PDB file of C-alpha atoms in Angstrom:
ATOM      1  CA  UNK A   1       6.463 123.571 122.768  1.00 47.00           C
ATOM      2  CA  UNK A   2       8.669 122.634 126.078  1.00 51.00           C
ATOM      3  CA  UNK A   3      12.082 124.226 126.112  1.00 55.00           C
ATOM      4  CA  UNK A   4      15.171 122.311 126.047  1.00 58.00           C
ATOM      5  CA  UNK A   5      16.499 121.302 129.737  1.00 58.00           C
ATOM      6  CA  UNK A   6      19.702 122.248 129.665  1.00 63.00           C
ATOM      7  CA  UNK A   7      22.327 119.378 130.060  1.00 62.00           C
ATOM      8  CA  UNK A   8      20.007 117.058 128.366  1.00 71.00           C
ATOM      9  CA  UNK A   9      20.145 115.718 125.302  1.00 70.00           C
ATOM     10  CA  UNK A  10      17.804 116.379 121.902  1.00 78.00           C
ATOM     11  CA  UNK A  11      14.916 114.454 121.533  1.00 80.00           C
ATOM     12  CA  UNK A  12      16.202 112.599 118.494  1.00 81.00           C
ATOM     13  CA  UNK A  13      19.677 111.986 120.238  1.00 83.00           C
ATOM     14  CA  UNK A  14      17.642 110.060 122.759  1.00 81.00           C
ATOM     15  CA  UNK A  15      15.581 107.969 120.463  1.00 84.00           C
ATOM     16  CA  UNK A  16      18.829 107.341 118.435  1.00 88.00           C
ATOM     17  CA  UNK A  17      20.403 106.311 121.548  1.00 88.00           C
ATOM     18  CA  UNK A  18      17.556 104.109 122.483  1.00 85.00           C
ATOM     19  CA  UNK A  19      16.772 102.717 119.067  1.00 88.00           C
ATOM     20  CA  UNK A  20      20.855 101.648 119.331  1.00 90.00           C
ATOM     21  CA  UNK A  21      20.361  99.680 122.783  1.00 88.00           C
ATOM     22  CA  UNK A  22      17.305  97.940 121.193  1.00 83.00           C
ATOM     23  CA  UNK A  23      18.854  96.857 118.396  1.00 88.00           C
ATOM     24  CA  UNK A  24      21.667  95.433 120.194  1.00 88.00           C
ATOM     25  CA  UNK A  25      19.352  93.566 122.459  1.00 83.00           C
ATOM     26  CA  UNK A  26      17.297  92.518 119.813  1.00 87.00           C
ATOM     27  CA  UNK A  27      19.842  90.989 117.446  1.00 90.00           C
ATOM     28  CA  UNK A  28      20.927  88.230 119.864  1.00 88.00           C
ATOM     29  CA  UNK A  29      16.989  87.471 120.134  1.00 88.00           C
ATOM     30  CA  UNK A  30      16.777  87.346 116.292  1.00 90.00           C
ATOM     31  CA  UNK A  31      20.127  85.279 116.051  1.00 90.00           C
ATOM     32  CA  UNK A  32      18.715  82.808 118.362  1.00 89.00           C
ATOM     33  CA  UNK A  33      15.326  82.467 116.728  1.00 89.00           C
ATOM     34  CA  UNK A  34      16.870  81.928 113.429  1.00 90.00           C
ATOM     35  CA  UNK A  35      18.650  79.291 114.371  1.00 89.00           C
ATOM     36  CA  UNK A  36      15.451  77.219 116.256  1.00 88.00           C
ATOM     37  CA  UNK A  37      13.834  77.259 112.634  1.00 89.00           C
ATOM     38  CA  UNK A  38      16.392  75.544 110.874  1.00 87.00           C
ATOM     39  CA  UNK A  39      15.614  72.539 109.630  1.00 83.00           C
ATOM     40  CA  UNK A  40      17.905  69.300 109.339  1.00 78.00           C
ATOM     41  CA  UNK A  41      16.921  68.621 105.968  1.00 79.00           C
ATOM     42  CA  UNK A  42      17.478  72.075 105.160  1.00 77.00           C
ATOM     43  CA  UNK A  43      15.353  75.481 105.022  1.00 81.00           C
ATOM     44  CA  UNK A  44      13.278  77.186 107.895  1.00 85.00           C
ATOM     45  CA  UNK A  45      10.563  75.934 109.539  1.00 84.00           C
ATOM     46  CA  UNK A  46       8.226  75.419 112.710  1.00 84.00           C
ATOM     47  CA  UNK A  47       9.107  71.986 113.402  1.00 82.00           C
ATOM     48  CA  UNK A  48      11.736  72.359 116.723  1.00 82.00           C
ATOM     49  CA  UNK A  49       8.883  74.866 118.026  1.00 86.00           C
ATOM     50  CA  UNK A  50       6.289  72.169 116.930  1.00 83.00           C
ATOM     51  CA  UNK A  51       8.363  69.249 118.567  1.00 80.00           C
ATOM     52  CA  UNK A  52       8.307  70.638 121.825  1.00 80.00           C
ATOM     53  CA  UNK A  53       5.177  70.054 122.848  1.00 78.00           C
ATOM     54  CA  UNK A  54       4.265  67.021 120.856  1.00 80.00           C
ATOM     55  CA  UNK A  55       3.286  64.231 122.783  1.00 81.00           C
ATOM     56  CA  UNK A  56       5.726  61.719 121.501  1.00 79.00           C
ATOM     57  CA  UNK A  57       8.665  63.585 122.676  1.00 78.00           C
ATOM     58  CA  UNK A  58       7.072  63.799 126.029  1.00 77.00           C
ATOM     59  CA  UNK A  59       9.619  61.430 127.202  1.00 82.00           C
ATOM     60  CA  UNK A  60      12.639  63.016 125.900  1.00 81.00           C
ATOM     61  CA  UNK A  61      11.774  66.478 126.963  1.00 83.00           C
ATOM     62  CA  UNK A  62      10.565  65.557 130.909  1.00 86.00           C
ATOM     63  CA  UNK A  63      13.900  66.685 132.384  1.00 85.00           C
ATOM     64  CA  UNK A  64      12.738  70.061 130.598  1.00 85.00           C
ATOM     65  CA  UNK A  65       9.602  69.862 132.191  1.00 85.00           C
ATOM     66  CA  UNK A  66      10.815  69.120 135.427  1.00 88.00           C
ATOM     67  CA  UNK A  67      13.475  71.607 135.766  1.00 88.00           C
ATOM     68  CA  UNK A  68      11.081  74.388 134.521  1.00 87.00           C
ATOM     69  CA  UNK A  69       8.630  73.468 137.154  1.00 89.00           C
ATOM     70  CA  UNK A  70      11.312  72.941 140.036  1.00 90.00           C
ATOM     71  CA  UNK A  71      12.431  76.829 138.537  1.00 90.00           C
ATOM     72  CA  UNK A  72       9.232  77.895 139.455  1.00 90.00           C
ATOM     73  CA  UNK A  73       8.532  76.517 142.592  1.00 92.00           C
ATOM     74  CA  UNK A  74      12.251  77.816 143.913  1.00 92.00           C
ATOM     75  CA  UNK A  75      11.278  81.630 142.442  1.00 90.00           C
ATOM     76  CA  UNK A  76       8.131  81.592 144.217  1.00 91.00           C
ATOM     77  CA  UNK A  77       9.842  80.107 147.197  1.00 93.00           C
ATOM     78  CA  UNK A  78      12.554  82.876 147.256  1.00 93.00           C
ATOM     79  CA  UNK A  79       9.946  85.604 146.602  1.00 91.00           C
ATOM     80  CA  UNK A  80       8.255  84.617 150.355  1.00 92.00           C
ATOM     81  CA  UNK A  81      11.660  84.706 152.025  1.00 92.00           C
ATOM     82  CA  UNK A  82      13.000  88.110 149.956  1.00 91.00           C
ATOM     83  CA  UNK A  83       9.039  89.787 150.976  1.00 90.00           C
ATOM     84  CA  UNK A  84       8.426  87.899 154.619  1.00 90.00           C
ATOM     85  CA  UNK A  85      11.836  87.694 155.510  1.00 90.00           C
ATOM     86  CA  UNK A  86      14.515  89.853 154.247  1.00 90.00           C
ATOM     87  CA  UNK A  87      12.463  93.016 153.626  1.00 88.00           C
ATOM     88  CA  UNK A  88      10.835  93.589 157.155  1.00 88.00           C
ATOM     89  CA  UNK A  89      14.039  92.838 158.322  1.00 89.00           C
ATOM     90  CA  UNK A  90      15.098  95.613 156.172  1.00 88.00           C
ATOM     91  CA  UNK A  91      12.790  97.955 157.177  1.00 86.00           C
ATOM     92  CA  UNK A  92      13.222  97.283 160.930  1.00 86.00           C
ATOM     93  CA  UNK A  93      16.821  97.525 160.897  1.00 87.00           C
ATOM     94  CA  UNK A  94      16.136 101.141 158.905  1.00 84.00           C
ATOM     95  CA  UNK A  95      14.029 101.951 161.436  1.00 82.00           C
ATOM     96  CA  UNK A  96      14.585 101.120 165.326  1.00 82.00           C
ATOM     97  CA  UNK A  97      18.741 100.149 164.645  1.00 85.00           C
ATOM     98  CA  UNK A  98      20.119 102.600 162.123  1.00 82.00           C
ATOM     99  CA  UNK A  99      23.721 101.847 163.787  1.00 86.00           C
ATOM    100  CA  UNK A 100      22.869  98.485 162.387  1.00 87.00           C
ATOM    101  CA  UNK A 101      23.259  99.236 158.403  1.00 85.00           C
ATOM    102  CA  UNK A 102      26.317  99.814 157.798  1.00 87.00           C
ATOM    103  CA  UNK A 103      26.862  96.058 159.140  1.00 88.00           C
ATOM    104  CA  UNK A 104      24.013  94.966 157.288  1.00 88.00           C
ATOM    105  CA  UNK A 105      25.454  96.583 154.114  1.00 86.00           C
ATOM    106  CA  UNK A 106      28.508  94.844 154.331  1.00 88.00           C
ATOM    107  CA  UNK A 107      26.882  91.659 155.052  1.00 88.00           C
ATOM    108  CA  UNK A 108      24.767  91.697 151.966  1.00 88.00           C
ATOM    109  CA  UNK A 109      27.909  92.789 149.483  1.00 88.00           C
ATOM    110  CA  UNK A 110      29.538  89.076 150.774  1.00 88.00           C
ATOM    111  CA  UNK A 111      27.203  86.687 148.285  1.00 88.00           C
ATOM    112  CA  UNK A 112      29.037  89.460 145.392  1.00 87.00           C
ATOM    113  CA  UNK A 113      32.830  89.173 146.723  1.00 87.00           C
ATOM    114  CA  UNK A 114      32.368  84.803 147.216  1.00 87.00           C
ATOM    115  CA  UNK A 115      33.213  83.225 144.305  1.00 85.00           C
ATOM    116  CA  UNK A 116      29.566  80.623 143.704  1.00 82.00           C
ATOM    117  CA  UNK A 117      32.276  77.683 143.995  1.00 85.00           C
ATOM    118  CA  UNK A 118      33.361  78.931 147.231  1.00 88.00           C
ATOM    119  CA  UNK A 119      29.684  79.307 148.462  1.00 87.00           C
ATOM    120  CA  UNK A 120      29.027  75.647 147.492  1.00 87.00           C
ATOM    121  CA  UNK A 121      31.507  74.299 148.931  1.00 87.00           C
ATOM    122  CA  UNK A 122      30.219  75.890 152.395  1.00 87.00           C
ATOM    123  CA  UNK A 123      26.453  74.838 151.186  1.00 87.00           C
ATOM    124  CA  UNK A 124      27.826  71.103 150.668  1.00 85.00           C
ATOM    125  CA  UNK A 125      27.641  70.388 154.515  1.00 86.00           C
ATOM    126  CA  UNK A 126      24.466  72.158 155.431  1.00 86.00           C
ATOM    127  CA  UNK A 127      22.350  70.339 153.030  1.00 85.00           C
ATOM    128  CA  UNK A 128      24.044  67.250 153.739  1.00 85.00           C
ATOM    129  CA  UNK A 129      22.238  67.701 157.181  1.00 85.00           C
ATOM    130  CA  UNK A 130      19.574  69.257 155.489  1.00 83.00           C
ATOM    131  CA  UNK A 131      18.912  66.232 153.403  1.00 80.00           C
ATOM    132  CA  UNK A 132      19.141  64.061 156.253  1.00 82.00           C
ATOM    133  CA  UNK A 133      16.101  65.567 158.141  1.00 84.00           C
ATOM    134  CA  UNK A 134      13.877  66.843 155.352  1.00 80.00           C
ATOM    135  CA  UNK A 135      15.058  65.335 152.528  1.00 76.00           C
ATOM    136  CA  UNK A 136      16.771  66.221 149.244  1.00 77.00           C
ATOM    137  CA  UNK A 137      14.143  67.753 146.987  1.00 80.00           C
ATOM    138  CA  UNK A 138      14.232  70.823 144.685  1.00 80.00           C
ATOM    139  CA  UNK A 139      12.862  72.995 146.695  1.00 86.00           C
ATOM    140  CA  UNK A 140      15.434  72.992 149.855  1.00 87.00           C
ATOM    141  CA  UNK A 141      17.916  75.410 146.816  1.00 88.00           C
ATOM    142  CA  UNK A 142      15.480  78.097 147.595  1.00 89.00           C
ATOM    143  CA  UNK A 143      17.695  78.706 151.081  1.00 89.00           C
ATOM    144  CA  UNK A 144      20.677  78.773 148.692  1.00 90.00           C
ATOM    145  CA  UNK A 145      18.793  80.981 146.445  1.00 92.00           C
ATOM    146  CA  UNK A 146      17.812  83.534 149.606  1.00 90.00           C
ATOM    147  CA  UNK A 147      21.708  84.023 149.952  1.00 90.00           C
ATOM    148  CA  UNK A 148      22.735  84.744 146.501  1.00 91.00           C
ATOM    149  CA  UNK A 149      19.439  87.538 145.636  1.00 91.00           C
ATOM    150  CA  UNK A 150      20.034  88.781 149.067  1.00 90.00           C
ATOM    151  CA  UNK A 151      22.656  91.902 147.867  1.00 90.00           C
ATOM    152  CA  UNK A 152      20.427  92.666 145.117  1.00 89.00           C
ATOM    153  CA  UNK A 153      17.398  92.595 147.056  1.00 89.00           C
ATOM    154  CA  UNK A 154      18.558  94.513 149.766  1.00 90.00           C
ATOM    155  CA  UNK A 155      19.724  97.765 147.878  1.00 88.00           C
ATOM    156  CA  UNK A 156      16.826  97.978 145.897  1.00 86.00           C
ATOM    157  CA  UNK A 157      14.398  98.489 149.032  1.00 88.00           C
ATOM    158  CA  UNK A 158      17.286 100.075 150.926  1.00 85.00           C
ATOM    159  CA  UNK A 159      17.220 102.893 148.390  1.00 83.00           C
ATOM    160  CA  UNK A 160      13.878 103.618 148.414  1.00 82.00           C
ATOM    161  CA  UNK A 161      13.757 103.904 152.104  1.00 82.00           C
ATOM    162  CA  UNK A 162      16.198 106.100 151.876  1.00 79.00           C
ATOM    163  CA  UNK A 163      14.182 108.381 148.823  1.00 78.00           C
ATOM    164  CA  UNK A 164      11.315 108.623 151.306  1.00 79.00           C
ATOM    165  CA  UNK A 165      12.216 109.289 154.812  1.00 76.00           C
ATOM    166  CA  UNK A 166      10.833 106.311 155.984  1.00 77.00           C
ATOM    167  CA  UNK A 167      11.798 107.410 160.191  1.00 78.00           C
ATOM    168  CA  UNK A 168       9.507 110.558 159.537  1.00 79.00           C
ATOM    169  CA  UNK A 169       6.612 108.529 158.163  1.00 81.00           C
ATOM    170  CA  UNK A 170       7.164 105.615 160.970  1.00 81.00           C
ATOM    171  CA  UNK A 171       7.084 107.952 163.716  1.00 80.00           C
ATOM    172  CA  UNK A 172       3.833 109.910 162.724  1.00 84.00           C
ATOM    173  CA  UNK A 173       2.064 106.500 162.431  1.00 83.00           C
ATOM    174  CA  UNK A 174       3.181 105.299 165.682  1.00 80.00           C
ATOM    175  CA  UNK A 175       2.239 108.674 167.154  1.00 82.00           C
ATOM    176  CA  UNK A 176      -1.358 108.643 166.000  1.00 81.00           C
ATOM    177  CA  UNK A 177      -1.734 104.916 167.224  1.00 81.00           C
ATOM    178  CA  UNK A 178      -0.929 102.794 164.289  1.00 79.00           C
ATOM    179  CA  UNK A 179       0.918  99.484 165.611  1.00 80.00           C
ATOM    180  CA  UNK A 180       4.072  98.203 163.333  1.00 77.00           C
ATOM    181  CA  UNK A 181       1.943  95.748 161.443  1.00 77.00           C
ATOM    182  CA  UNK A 182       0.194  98.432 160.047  1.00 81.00           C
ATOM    183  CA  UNK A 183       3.160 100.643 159.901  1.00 80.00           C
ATOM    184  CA  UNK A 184       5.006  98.179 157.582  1.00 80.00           C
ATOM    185  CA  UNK A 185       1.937  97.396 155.604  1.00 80.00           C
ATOM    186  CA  UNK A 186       0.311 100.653 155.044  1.00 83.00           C
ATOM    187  CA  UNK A 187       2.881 102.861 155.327  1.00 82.00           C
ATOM    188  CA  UNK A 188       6.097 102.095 154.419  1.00 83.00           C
ATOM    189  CA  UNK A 189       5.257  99.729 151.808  1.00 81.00           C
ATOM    190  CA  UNK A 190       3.733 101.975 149.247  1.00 81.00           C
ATOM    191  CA  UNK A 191       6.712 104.161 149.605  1.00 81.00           C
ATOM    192  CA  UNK A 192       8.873 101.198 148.649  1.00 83.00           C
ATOM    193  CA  UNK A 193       6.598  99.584 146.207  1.00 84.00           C
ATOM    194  CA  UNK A 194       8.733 100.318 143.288  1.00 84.00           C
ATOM    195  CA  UNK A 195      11.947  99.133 145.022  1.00 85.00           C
ATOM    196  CA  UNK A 196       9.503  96.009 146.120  1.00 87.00           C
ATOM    197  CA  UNK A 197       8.708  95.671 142.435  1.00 86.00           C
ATOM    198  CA  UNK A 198      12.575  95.188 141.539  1.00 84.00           C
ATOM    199  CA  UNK A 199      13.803  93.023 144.094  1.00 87.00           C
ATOM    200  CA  UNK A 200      11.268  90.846 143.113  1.00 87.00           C
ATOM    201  CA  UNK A 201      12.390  91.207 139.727  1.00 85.00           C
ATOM    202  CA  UNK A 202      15.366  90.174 140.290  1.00 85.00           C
ATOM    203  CA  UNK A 203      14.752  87.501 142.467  1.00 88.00           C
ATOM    204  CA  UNK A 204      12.949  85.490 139.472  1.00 87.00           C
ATOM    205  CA  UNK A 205      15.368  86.617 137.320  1.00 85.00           C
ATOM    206  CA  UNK A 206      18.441  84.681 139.348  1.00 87.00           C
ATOM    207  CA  UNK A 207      16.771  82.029 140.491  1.00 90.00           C
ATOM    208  CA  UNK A 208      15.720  81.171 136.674  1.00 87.00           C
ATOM    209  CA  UNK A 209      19.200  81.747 135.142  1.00 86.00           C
ATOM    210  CA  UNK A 210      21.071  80.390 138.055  1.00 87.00           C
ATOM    211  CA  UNK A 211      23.015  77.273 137.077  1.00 89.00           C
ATOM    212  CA  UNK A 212      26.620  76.908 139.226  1.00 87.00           C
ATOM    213  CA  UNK A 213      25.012  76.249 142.461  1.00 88.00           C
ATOM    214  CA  UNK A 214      22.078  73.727 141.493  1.00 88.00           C
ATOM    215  CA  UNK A 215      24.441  72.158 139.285  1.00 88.00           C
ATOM    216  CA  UNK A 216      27.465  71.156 141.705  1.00 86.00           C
ATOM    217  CA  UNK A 217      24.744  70.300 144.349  1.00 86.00           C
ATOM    218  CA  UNK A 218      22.617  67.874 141.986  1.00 86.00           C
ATOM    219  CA  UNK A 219      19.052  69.627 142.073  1.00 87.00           C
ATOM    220  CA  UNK A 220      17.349  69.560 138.572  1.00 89.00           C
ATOM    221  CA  UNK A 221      16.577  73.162 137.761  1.00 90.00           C
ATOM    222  CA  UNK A 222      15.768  75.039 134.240  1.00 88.00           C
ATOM    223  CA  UNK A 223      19.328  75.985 133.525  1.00 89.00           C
ATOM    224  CA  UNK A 224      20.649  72.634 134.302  1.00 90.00           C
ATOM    225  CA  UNK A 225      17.881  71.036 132.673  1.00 89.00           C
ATOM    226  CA  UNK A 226      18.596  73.334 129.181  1.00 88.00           C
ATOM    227  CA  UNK A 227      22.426  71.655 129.935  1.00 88.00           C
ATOM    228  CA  UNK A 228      20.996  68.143 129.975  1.00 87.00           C
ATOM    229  CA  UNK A 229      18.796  68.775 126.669  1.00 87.00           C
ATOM    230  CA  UNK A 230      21.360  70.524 124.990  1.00 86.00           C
ATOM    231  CA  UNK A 231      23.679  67.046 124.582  1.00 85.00           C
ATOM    232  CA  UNK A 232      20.873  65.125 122.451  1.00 83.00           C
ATOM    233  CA  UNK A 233      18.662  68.925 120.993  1.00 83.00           C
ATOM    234  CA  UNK A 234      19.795  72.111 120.775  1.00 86.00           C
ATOM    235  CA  UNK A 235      17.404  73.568 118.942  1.00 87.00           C
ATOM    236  CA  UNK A 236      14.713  73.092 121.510  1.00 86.00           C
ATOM    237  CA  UNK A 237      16.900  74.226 124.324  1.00 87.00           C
ATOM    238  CA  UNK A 238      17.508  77.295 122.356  1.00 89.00           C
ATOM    239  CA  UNK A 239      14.068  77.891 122.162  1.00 88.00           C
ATOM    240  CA  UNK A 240      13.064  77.377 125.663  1.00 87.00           C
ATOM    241  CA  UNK A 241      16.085  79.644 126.827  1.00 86.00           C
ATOM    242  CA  UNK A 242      14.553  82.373 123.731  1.00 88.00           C
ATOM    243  CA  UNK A 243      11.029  81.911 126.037  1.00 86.00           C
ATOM    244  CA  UNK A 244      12.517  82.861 128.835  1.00 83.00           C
ATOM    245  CA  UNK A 245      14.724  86.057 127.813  1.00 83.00           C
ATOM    246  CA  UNK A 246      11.678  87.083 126.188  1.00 84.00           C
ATOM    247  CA  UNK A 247       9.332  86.044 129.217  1.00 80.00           C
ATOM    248  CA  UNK A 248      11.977  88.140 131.643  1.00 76.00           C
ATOM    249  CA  UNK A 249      11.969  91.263 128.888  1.00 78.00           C
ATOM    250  CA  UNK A 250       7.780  91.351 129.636  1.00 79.00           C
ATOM    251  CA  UNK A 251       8.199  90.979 133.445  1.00 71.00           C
ATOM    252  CA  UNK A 252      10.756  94.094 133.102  1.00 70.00           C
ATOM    253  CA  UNK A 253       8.210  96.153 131.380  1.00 74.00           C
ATOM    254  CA  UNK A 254       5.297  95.108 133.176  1.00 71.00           C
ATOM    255  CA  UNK A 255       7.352  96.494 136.553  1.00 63.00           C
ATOM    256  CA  UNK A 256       8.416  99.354 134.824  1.00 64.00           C
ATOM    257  CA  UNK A 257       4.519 100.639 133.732  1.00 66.00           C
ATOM    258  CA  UNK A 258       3.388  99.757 137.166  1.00 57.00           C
ATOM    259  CA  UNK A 259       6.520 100.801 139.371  1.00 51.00           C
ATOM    260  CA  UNK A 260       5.929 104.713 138.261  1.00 49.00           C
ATOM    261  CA  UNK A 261       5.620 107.277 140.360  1.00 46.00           C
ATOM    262  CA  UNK A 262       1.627 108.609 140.038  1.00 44.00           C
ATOM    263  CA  UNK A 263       0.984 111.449 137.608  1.00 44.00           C
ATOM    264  CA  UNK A 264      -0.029 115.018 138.635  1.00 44.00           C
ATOM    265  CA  UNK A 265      -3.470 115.956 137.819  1.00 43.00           C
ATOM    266  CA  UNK A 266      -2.556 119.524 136.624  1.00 42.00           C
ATOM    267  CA  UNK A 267      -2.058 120.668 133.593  1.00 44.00           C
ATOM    268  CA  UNK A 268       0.941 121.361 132.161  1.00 45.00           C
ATOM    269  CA  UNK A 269       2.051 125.115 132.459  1.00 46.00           C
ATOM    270  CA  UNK A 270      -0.311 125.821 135.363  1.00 46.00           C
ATOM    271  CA  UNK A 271       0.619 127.892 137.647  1.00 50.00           C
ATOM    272  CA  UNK A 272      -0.212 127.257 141.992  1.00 48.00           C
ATOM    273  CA  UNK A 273      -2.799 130.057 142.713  1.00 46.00           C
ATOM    274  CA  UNK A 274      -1.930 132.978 144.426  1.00 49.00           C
ATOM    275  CA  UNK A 275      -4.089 134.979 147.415  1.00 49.00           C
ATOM    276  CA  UNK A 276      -5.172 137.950 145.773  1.00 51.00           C
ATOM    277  CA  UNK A 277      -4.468 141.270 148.598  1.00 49.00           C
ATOM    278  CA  UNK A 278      -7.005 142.418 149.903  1.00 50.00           C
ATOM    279  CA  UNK A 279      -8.750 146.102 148.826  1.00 48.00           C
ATOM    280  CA  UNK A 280      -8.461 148.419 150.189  1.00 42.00           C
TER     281      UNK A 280
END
């Protein structure tokens, strides 16, 4: 039996504590799914759930459809700038211009401290030109997107650089020949794979709940879609938006058994052997 760390709390404390935040997070769930199987004509049943994919109410639901698909298209779109663009970016600043971060870091807090209004209203112009030369589709809000998970993205990779002294590591690479490609690729990024892990994370995560910005620029997105259903059936857009808390709680636990750090092969208790002297 482990002895208690001091400072810690009691096993049972924990799971109390835990149990607590579970609960709390689950009764807003259960709330939700108890109302998506009420029935009009009174009592519980499967018929909202059933109704949404029926293929009369194909018609009614397409916004739905669309806006879930756009949603998708913009998260994977953000994903390749937050992973091709902002993180080697990242890295490199971390690297070669360390003078550079504290700049950096006060660039990224900006998307936090500006209102989304305010940030629209500077948007409005550039995709005005925007949808002049490439047009107006979906797809262009991943841009806007890019902006907004930028802060979130940044200090989650930022961090782990820090946690693993990513100059040292970058410096013995180069030294034994290994050009940047392969520095940022096989070095630093398993070092950051959990921070990696998050800012992705939380790139889906905003770009699927994100409704001021594609709303007051007229792109048809999940959130603004749910908006649109809501008017004529809010029992199915209650269900959708249940899908997709639910779909997000899986993603978070899926990066949280992957994201660990690797366990030790030892056993527990086993002591590092020592070099016996030498007799005399």
């Amino acid at each position: 039996m482990s002895a208690r760390v001091p400072g810690r709390p009691s096993r049972g404390v924990a799971y109390a504590v835990i149990s607590l935040i579970g609960l709390v997070f689950l009764m807003p769930l259960a709330a939700m799914l108890e109302f998506t199987l009420r029935q009009t004509s009174g009592g519980y049943g499967l018929d909202h759930w059933a109704g949404l994919l029926a293929p009369e109410n194909a018609r009614a639901y397409r916004p739905l459809f669309q806006g879930l698909g756009n949603s998708f298209v913009l998260a994977a779109l953000t994903l390749v700038i937050v992973l091709g663009v902002f993180a080697p970016t990242i890295v490199l600043v971390h690297l070669r211009f360390p003078r550079l971060e504290r700049a950096l870091d006060l660039l990224t807090v900006l998307p936090i401290a500006i209102p989304a209004i305010v940030l629209v209203v500077g948007f409005a112009p550039i995709y005005r030109a925007l949808g002049a030369m490439v047009g107006s589709g979906a797809w262009t809000l991943s841009l806007a997107y890019g902006v907004l998970v930028l802060p979130f993205a940044y200090r989650a990779i930022a961090a782990d650089l820090q946690g693993i002294d990513a100059r040292t590591r970058a410096e013995a690479a180069r030294s034994l020949g290994a050009g940047w490609g392969a520095v940022l690729l096989r070095v630093i990024a398993p070092g950051v794979r959990r921070g990696i892990l998050a800012a992705s994370l939380l790139t889906v995560a905003i770009v699927l709940g994100e409704f001021t910005v594609s709303s007051l620029l007229n792109r048809m997105t999940l959130q603004t879609a749910l908006l649109q259903i809501s008017k004529s059936d809010p029992f199915v857009a209650v269900a959708v938006s249940l899908l997709s808390l639910v779909g997000a709680f899986l993603v978070l636990l899926l990066v949280s058994s992957t994201g660990g750090a690797p366990r030790r092969s030892a056993r527990r208790g086993s002591r590092p052997s020592t070099p016996q002297e030498p007799r005399s």
